[in-house]
Amino acid sequence: NFFSPKITFENHAFRGRSSKSFINEGRLVTIIRKIKPNDYLLIQFGHNDSRKNRPDLYTTVPDYKNYLKLYINGARGRGATPILVTPVGIRDFNRDTGKFNVSFPEYVLAMKEVASELDVPLVDLSLSSVAYYDTLGPIGTLSVFLHTKPGMYKAYPKGVHDNIHFQENGALQIARLVSRGIKELNIPLA
């Protein structure tokens, strides 16, 4: 919705994957085989990398940085441009102030360090999403995240209270933030 119709997107994201498991499943290899010069690879991981209770997903911060470099170097090796996108914030706020917390801060920082080290364009979705949530407040963000009443969606007949995933409106707002971040990079894709 936020790009010229000349731009074609291929979504290779797959739910519940970390930077490590995505590679271990061969998903990065598939992308690298298909990507062409002048393509862009948007890279966003961090949520599932932080899951210490899931050894198949959990990635230490140093390993996370190394995995990000594999994505970056793979894209560059094929003449494509990588763009790092920091992890989007989840619905987590300070109960006293109502202000939203930065989600996965060590992974956000690690990604920024890799972007700086390898001179990779970066969209700070962590920063922009938290700022957006702060404008809505804790109650307002219920319409962004997957908080529904019973019967609202067939997939959730009893309703759902999910502070990580988005309703359609929320996904649209996050897409708007990503597109705005790309525009601010002042690159040809913008």
C-alpha positions as MATLAB code, in Angstrom:
seq = 'NFFSPKITFENHAFRGRSSKSFINEGRLVTIIRKIKPNDYLLIQFGHNDSRKNRPDLYTTVPDYKNYLKLYINGARGRGATPILVTPVGIRDFNRDTGKFNVSFPEYVLAMKEVASELDVPLVDLSLSSVAYYDTLGPIGTLSVFLHTKPGMYKAYPKGVHDNIHFQENGALQIARLVSRGIKELNIPLA';
ca = [
       0.000    0.000    0.000;
       2.872    2.410    0.613;
       5.076    1.748   -2.410;
       4.850    2.378   -6.122;
       3.101   -0.380   -8.083;
       6.465   -0.844   -9.849;
       7.789   -2.428   -6.637;
       7.180   -6.150   -6.207;
       7.455   -7.797   -2.809;
       8.280  -11.423   -2.097;
       7.534  -12.286    1.510;
       9.826  -15.065    2.689;
       9.079  -14.501    6.370;
       7.859  -17.512    8.282;
       6.276  -17.388   11.703;
       8.178  -18.404   14.778;
      11.647  -18.277   13.254;
      14.827  -16.752   14.611;
      17.859  -15.568   12.663;
      19.377  -18.983   13.452;
      16.430  -21.278   12.704;
      15.651  -19.444    9.450;
      19.153  -20.277    8.236;
      19.124  -23.815    9.667;
      15.942  -24.555    7.711;
      17.567  -23.443    4.457;
      15.318  -20.417    4.053;
      18.185  -17.956    3.576;
      19.727  -20.182    0.895;
      16.417  -20.066   -1.008;
      16.417  -16.261   -0.883;
      20.056  -15.955   -1.915;
      19.451  -18.234   -4.899;
      16.549  -16.047   -6.071;
      17.736  -12.539   -5.219;
      19.076  -10.424   -8.066;
      21.149   -7.281   -8.475;
      19.218   -4.142   -7.488;
      16.840   -6.163   -5.272;
      16.498   -5.317   -1.587;
      16.478   -7.720    1.334;
      14.705   -6.450    4.442;
      16.061   -8.301    7.476;
      14.197   -8.275   10.780;
      14.843  -10.728   13.594;
      15.094  -10.511   17.370;
      11.792  -11.622   18.884;
      12.382  -15.341   18.635;
      16.155  -15.061   18.982;
      15.568  -14.037   22.605;
      13.595  -17.174   23.555;
      15.965  -18.906   25.966;
      13.430  -21.667   26.583;
      13.656  -22.725   22.913;
      17.158  -23.993   22.027;
      16.143  -24.350   18.379;
      15.433  -20.596   18.265;
      17.552  -18.996   20.967;
      20.513  -17.052   19.683;
      23.055  -15.330   21.879;
      23.650  -11.691   21.014;
      27.143  -12.375   19.554;
      25.717  -15.212   17.436;
      22.802  -12.995   16.399;
      25.273  -10.450   15.058;
      27.093  -13.182   13.125;
      23.849  -14.488   11.645;
      22.852  -10.971   10.559;
      26.182  -10.709    8.753;
      25.365  -13.887    6.815;
      22.142  -12.280    5.542;
      23.936   -9.039    4.685;
      26.892  -10.664    2.941;
      24.621  -13.095    1.113;
      22.523  -10.254   -0.320;
      25.546   -8.150   -1.195;
      27.251  -11.122   -2.813;
      24.368  -11.280   -5.290;
      24.335   -7.526   -5.970;
      21.316   -6.843   -3.759;
      21.009   -4.252   -1.009;
      20.333   -5.441    2.533;
      18.263   -3.270    4.870;
      18.204   -4.041    8.576;
      14.927   -3.439   10.412;
      15.123   -3.430   14.202;
      12.585   -5.627   16.039;
       9.121   -4.120   16.277;
       7.993   -3.342   19.807;
       5.539   -5.562   21.624;
       2.749   -4.330   23.918;
       4.862   -3.926   27.046;
       4.605   -0.732   29.064;
       5.524    0.722   32.428;
       2.424    0.335   34.638;
       3.213    3.534   36.544;
       3.891    5.873   33.620;
       2.001    4.165   30.773;
       5.068    4.611   28.574;
       6.106    1.684   26.398;
       9.335   -0.205   26.928;
      11.875   -1.017   24.240;
      11.409   -4.683   23.411;
      14.483   -6.922   23.042;
      16.895   -4.014   23.712;
      20.063   -6.107   23.472;
      19.054   -7.339   20.009;
      18.091   -3.840   18.890;
      21.503   -2.568   19.968;
      23.291   -5.511   18.334;
      21.535   -4.846   15.033;
      22.466   -1.167   15.176;
      26.087   -2.128   15.827;
      26.119   -4.456   12.803;
      24.517   -1.738   10.651;
      27.226    0.700   11.687;
      30.065   -1.804   11.329;
      29.042   -2.955    7.829;
      27.480    0.326    6.635;
      24.021   -1.174    6.143;
      20.888    0.975    5.868;
      18.770    0.579    9.014;
      15.107    1.256    9.720;
      14.688    1.744   13.471;
      11.265    0.127   13.782;
      11.888   -0.414   17.479;
      12.085    3.330   18.044;
       9.217    4.280   15.721;
       6.853    1.562   16.966;
       7.385    2.464   20.630;
       6.856    6.146   19.800;
       3.639    5.227   17.965;
       2.389    3.130   20.896;
       3.128    6.002   23.272;
       0.802    8.250   21.238;
      -2.006    5.699   21.682;
      -1.345    4.688   25.266;
      -1.961    1.289   26.863;
      -5.715    1.269   26.161;
      -5.387    2.598   22.608;
      -2.908   -0.110   21.647;
      -5.540   -2.784   22.299;
      -6.864   -1.975   18.808;
      -3.398   -2.440   17.326;
      -2.518   -5.759   18.916;
      -4.548   -8.940   18.686;
      -7.008   -8.255   21.499;
     -10.447   -9.419   20.461;
     -13.761  -10.289   22.012;
     -15.331  -13.730   21.629;
     -16.855  -14.264   18.204;
     -15.017  -11.397   16.515;
     -12.830  -13.747   14.447;
     -13.555  -17.337   13.470;
      -9.964  -18.287   14.259;
     -10.465  -17.071   17.842;
     -14.034  -18.033   18.812;
     -13.292  -17.369   22.499;
     -11.438  -14.140   21.783;
      -7.733  -13.576   22.232;
      -5.398  -11.365   24.271;
      -2.063  -11.253   22.424;
       0.498   -8.533   23.152;
       2.887   -9.604   20.384;
       0.890  -10.055   17.176;
      -1.192   -7.426   15.387;
      -4.733   -7.042   14.203;
      -5.069   -5.997   10.552;
      -5.151   -2.315   11.530;
      -2.008   -2.730   13.606;
      -0.172   -4.523   10.801;
      -1.108   -1.686    8.465;
       0.239    0.915   10.903;
       3.510   -0.998   11.331;
       3.842   -1.262    7.529;
       3.388    2.517    7.384;
       6.237    2.953    9.890;
       8.520    0.674    7.869;
       7.749    2.506    4.624;
       8.370    5.853    6.330;
      11.681    4.511    7.660;
      12.714    3.412    4.171;
      11.769    6.811    2.772;
      14.007    8.466    5.371;
      16.958    6.339    4.184;
      16.968    8.300    0.922;
      17.871    5.241   -1.149;
      16.480    4.362   -4.616;
      13.807    2.147   -3.049;
      12.407    5.248   -1.311;
];
